[in-house]
GROMACS .gro file of C-alpha atoms in nm:
model
  240
    1MET     CA    1 -19.542  -9.952   1.763
    2ASN     CA    2 -19.319 -10.246   1.680
    3LYS     CA    3 -19.299 -10.434   2.010
    4GLU     CA    4 -18.989 -10.622   1.895
    5LEU     CA    5 -18.793 -10.294   1.877
    6ILE     CA    6 -18.896 -10.163   2.219
    7GLU     CA    7 -18.612 -10.158   2.471
    8ILE     CA    8 -18.728  -9.884   2.709
    9VAL     CA    9 -19.063  -9.798   2.863
   10ALA     CA   10 -19.075  -9.429   2.949
   11MET     CA   11 -19.364  -9.265   3.129
   12ASP     CA   12 -19.515  -8.972   3.306
   13LEU     CA   13 -19.596  -8.998   3.677
   14ASP     CA   14 -19.892  -8.793   3.805
   15GLY     CA   15 -20.215  -8.898   3.636
   16THR     CA   16 -20.040  -9.183   3.456
   17LEU     CA   17 -19.906  -9.400   3.735
   18THR     CA   18 -20.038  -9.229   4.048
   19GLN     CA   19 -20.282  -8.968   4.161
   20HIS     CA   20 -20.136  -8.618   4.174
   21LYS     CA   21 -19.830  -8.618   4.404
   22GLN     CA   22 -19.938  -8.945   4.569
   23PRO     CA   23 -19.713  -9.251   4.628
   24LEU     CA   24 -19.740  -9.572   4.429
   25ASP     CA   25 -20.006  -9.813   4.546
   26ASN     CA   26 -19.934 -10.186   4.553
   27VAL     CA   27 -20.118 -10.258   4.227
   28HIS     CA   28 -19.917 -10.003   4.031
   29ARG     CA   29 -19.589 -10.101   4.196
   30LYS     CA   30 -19.652 -10.459   4.086
   31ALA     CA   31 -19.727 -10.342   3.731
   32LEU     CA   32 -19.401 -10.144   3.721
   33MET     CA   33 -19.207 -10.445   3.844
   34GLU     CA   34 -19.358 -10.660   3.569
   35LEU     CA   35 -19.246 -10.407   3.310
   36ALA     CA   36 -18.901 -10.384   3.469
   37ASP     CA   37 -18.856 -10.760   3.422
   38LYS     CA   38 -18.868 -10.708   3.044
   39TYR     CA   39 -18.758 -10.350   2.977
   40LYS     CA   40 -18.538 -10.072   3.104
   41MET     CA   41 -18.757  -9.817   3.284
   42LEU     CA   42 -18.744  -9.440   3.252
   43MET     CA   43 -18.953  -9.173   3.425
   44VAL     CA   44 -18.987  -8.840   3.241
   45GLY     CA   45 -19.125  -8.570   3.466
   46ALA     CA   46 -19.195  -8.201   3.494
   47GLY     CA   47 -19.066  -8.192   3.852
   48GLN     CA   48 -18.720  -8.239   3.998
   49VAL     CA   49 -18.555  -8.581   3.998
   50MET     CA   50 -18.544  -8.623   4.376
   51ARG     CA   51 -18.904  -8.513   4.424
   52ILE     CA   52 -19.014  -8.777   4.173
   53PHE     CA   53 -18.785  -9.041   4.326
   54ASN     CA   54 -18.922  -8.975   4.674
   55GLN     CA   55 -19.280  -8.986   4.550
   56LEU     CA   56 -19.202  -9.325   4.396
   57GLU     CA   57 -19.067  -9.430   4.738
   58HIS     CA   58 -18.727  -9.506   4.583
   59PHE     CA   59 -18.847  -9.744   4.312
   60PRO     CA   60 -18.537  -9.842   4.105
   61ILE     CA   61 -18.584  -9.634   3.792
   62ASP     CA   62 -18.384  -9.373   3.601
   63ILE     CA   63 -18.547  -9.029   3.602
   64ILE     CA   64 -18.541  -8.731   3.368
   65GLY     CA   65 -18.666  -8.422   3.551
   66ASN     CA   66 -18.754  -8.063   3.464
   67TYR     CA   67 -18.825  -8.154   3.099
   68GLY     CA   68 -18.464  -8.265   3.050
   69LEU     CA   69 -18.280  -8.008   3.259
   70GLN     CA   70 -18.213  -8.282   3.517
   71TYR     CA   71 -18.119  -8.648   3.477
   72GLY     CA   72 -18.063  -8.905   3.748
   73ILE     CA   73 -17.951  -9.268   3.726
   74TYR     CA   74 -18.055  -9.520   3.989
   75ASN     CA   75 -17.753  -9.658   4.177
   76GLU     CA   76 -17.803 -10.023   4.271
   77ASN     CA   77 -17.530 -10.007   4.536
   78THR     CA   78 -17.651  -9.701   4.725
   79LYS     CA   79 -18.022  -9.749   4.641
   80ASN     CA   80 -18.029  -9.379   4.560
   81MET     CA   81 -18.010  -9.149   4.258
   82ASP     CA   82 -17.686  -9.028   4.104
   83ILE     CA   83 -17.763  -8.688   3.956
   84ILE     CA   84 -17.555  -8.661   3.641
   85ARG     CA   85 -17.719  -8.354   3.487
   86ASP     CA   86 -17.858  -8.053   3.675
   87LEU     CA   87 -17.876  -7.753   3.446
   88ARG     CA   88 -17.983  -7.408   3.566
   89ILE     CA   89 -18.086  -7.159   3.300
   90PRO     CA   90 -18.048  -6.786   3.383
   91VAL     CA   91 -18.377  -6.596   3.404
   92ASP     CA   92 -18.451  -6.229   3.335
   93LYS     CA   93 -18.676  -6.184   3.637
   94ASP     CA   94 -18.784  -5.830   3.549
   95SER     CA   95 -18.896  -5.938   3.202
   96ILE     CA   96 -19.087  -6.235   3.343
   97GLU     CA   97 -19.264  -6.021   3.604
   98GLU     CA   98 -19.354  -5.762   3.343
   99ARG     CA   99 -19.500  -6.014   3.098
  100VAL     CA  100 -19.702  -6.191   3.368
  101THR     CA  101 -19.838  -5.860   3.496
  102ILE     CA  102 -19.949  -5.757   3.147
  103LEU     CA  103 -20.131  -6.089   3.103
  104ARG     CA  104 -20.299  -6.057   3.443
  105LYS     CA  105 -20.433  -5.711   3.356
  106LYS     CA  106 -20.546  -5.820   3.011
  107PHE     CA  107 -20.744  -6.122   3.133
  108GLY     CA  108 -20.857  -5.999   3.475
  109TYR     CA  109 -20.638  -6.209   3.705
  110THR     CA  110 -20.519  -5.916   3.914
  111ASP     CA  111 -20.667  -6.046   4.241
  112TYR     CA  112 -20.420  -6.309   4.359
  113VAL     CA  113 -20.267  -6.437   4.683
  114GLY     CA  114 -19.892  -6.447   4.736
  115ASP     CA  115 -19.645  -6.380   4.458
  116ASN     CA  116 -19.719  -6.284   4.099
  117VAL     CA  117 -19.498  -6.560   3.956
  118GLU     CA  118 -19.271  -6.842   4.079
  119ILE     CA  119 -18.924  -6.878   3.928
  120HIS     CA  120 -18.762  -7.215   3.998
  121PRO     CA  121 -18.386  -7.275   4.041
  122SER     CA  122 -18.381  -7.470   3.712
  123GLY     CA  123 -18.503  -7.169   3.517
  124CYS     CA  124 -18.854  -7.311   3.481
  125ILE     CA  125 -19.143  -7.079   3.564
  126THR     CA  126 -19.489  -7.116   3.714
  127PHE     CA  127 -19.750  -6.851   3.634
  128PRO     CA  128 -20.013  -6.914   3.905
  129LEU     CA  129 -20.334  -6.738   3.804
  130LEU     CA  130 -20.454  -6.739   4.167
  131GLY     CA  131 -20.109  -6.656   4.312
  132THR     CA  132 -19.846  -6.866   4.483
  133LYS     CA  133 -20.027  -6.871   4.819
  134ALA     CA  134 -20.379  -6.955   4.700
  135LYS     CA  135 -20.568  -7.215   4.902
  136ALA     CA  136 -20.548  -7.571   4.771
  137GLU     CA  137 -20.926  -7.601   4.750
  138ASP     CA  138 -20.949  -7.279   4.547
  139LYS     CA  139 -20.685  -7.402   4.304
  140LEU     CA  140 -20.855  -7.739   4.260
  141ALA     CA  141 -21.193  -7.577   4.196
  142PHE     CA  142 -21.062  -7.313   3.956
  143ASP     CA  143 -21.010  -7.486   3.620
  144SER     CA  144 -20.999  -7.864   3.654
  145ASP     CA  145 -21.116  -7.911   3.293
  146ARG     CA  146 -20.859  -7.653   3.169
  147VAL     CA  147 -21.120  -7.464   2.968
  148LYS     CA  148 -21.035  -7.124   3.121
  149ARG     CA  149 -20.664  -7.155   3.057
  150ARG     CA  150 -20.696  -7.302   2.710
  151LYS     CA  151 -20.898  -6.994   2.608
  152ILE     CA  152 -20.593  -6.775   2.673
  153TYR     CA  153 -20.324  -7.036   2.606
  154ASN     CA  154 -20.220  -6.902   2.264
  155GLU     CA  155 -20.172  -6.551   2.400
  156VAL     CA  156 -19.959  -6.679   2.688
  157VAL     CA  157 -19.753  -6.873   2.433
  158ASP     CA  158 -19.709  -6.557   2.225
  159SER     CA  159 -19.599  -6.359   2.531
  160PHE     CA  160 -19.347  -6.626   2.630
  161SER     CA  161 -19.208  -6.722   2.292
  162ASP     CA  162 -18.873  -6.809   2.451
  163TYR     CA  163 -19.042  -7.075   2.667
  164THR     CA  164 -19.246  -7.387   2.612
  165VAL     CA  165 -19.579  -7.322   2.787
  166PHE     CA  166 -19.784  -7.594   2.954
  167VAL     CA  167 -20.130  -7.587   3.109
  168GLY     CA  168 -20.023  -7.712   3.453
  169GLY     CA  169 -20.221  -7.847   3.745
  170SER     CA  170 -20.563  -7.686   3.787
  171SER     CA  171 -20.480  -7.313   3.802
  172SER     CA  172 -20.137  -7.241   3.654
  173PHE     CA  173 -19.925  -7.223   3.343
  174ASP     CA  174 -19.589  -7.397   3.370
  175MET     CA  175 -19.302  -7.293   3.145
  176ALA     CA  176 -18.967  -7.442   3.054
  177PRO     CA  177 -18.694  -7.251   2.868
  178LYS     CA  178 -18.675  -7.364   2.507
  179PRO     CA  179 -18.586  -7.617   2.376
  180TYR     CA  180 -18.663  -7.815   2.694
  181ASN     CA  181 -18.976  -8.031   2.687
  182LYS     CA  182 -19.039  -8.403   2.715
  183TYR     CA  183 -18.980  -8.468   2.346
  184TYR     CA  184 -18.645  -8.289   2.363
  185ALA     CA  185 -18.560  -8.486   2.679
  186LEU     CA  186 -18.635  -8.822   2.515
  187ASP     CA  187 -18.463  -8.731   2.189
  188THR     CA  188 -18.152  -8.628   2.386
  189TYR     CA  189 -18.169  -8.955   2.580
  190CYS     CA  190 -18.175  -9.148   2.252
  191ARG     CA  191 -17.876  -8.961   2.112
  192GLU     CA  192 -17.678  -9.009   2.433
  193ASN     CA  193 -17.752  -9.382   2.449
  194GLY     CA  194 -17.734  -9.487   2.083
  195LEU     CA  195 -18.107  -9.549   2.052
  196THR     CA  196 -18.370  -9.465   1.793
  197HIS     CA  197 -18.717  -9.334   1.869
  198GLU     CA  198 -18.857  -9.678   1.780
  199ASN     CA  199 -18.672  -9.821   2.081
  200ILE     CA  200 -18.879  -9.623   2.334
  201VAL     CA  201 -19.250  -9.638   2.405
  202TYR     CA  202 -19.397  -9.355   2.611
  203ILE     CA  203 -19.705  -9.370   2.836
  204GLY     CA  204 -19.874  -9.045   2.937
  205ASP     CA  205 -20.207  -8.885   3.021
  206ASP     CA  206 -20.138  -8.517   2.954
  207TYR     CA  207 -20.138  -8.525   2.574
  208GLY     CA  208 -20.399  -8.258   2.491
  209LEU     CA  209 -20.341  -7.892   2.400
  210GLY     CA  210 -20.082  -7.747   2.636
  211GLY     CA  211 -20.023  -8.080   2.810
  212ASN     CA  212 -19.667  -8.159   2.908
  213ASP     CA  213 -19.687  -8.493   2.725
  214GLU     CA  214 -19.820  -8.332   2.405
  215SER     CA  215 -19.478  -8.288   2.245
  216VAL     CA  216 -19.417  -8.664   2.267
  217TYR     CA  217 -19.771  -8.754   2.159
  218GLN     CA  218 -19.736  -8.538   1.845
  219SER     CA  219 -19.399  -8.694   1.758
  220ASP     CA  220 -19.278  -9.022   1.607
  221PHE     CA  221 -19.217  -9.187   1.946
  222PRO     CA  222 -19.451  -9.484   2.001
  223TYR     CA  223 -19.713  -9.365   2.251
  224LEU     CA  224 -19.971  -9.535   2.473
  225THR     CA  225 -20.241  -9.293   2.590
  226ILE     CA  226 -20.397  -9.322   2.933
  227ASP     CA  227 -20.681  -9.112   3.073
  228ASN     CA  228 -20.706  -9.257   3.423
  229TYR     CA  229 -20.409  -9.385   3.621
  230ILE     CA  230 -20.624  -9.672   3.753
  231ASP     CA  231 -20.613  -9.822   3.402
  232PHE     CA  232 -20.231  -9.845   3.396
  233PRO     CA  233 -20.211 -10.224   3.451
  234GLU     CA  234 -20.451 -10.275   3.158
  235ILE     CA  235 -20.278 -10.022   2.932
  236ILE     CA  236 -19.941 -10.200   2.959
  237LYS     CA  237 -20.071 -10.550   2.878
  238PRO     CA  238 -19.964 -10.528   2.511
  239LEU     CA  239 -19.604 -10.482   2.631
  240LEU     CA  240 -19.600 -10.787   2.859
   0.00000   0.00000   0.00000
């Protein structure tokens, strides 16, 4: 990373800046504000722009959501987001259901609660191994170290070759229609704004196999790894 070339600090949210789906605490808000004094800030998330914005309690930051399918710019006048891209990719629901069902039978995940699969308006997909209505405590206890899902990850990838597959949360696989992932989102952002990859540094925790930050970690974008969101103020010190 050449600090002199960095113009934008881009980052993940859950696990990087906050606990999962929790608001910013005062320490991390202060750290973001210190970064914002020197750099343009960009959040790159798996979720929708407005969900991320609300979780951040309306912190003034531009947001790429759904792996690049959505993009919102913070409006200083309205103190809200202007959604300038909101793509919705058509989904062959029958094909998705069939492929998920085959995988469930093959690996023994036929006992589930709720729906077999969740198809989001964007065209992204969640394959919940325990079902869409599983109890939160059951999901959290299922595969927190991701060992179970990583054992079958390659076969899920093969079954969904038209999607990018992520090991999501503690009991699911998340999928985005190709070519959408965080690398594609950042590369598109660079092309749209006349930037090079050297101009953006990315901070993320989910950089292992199947992680939704992996595509950026494995690329030529400068990358700061973080394994515990509590360490965020320390991780960013080289940028300040």
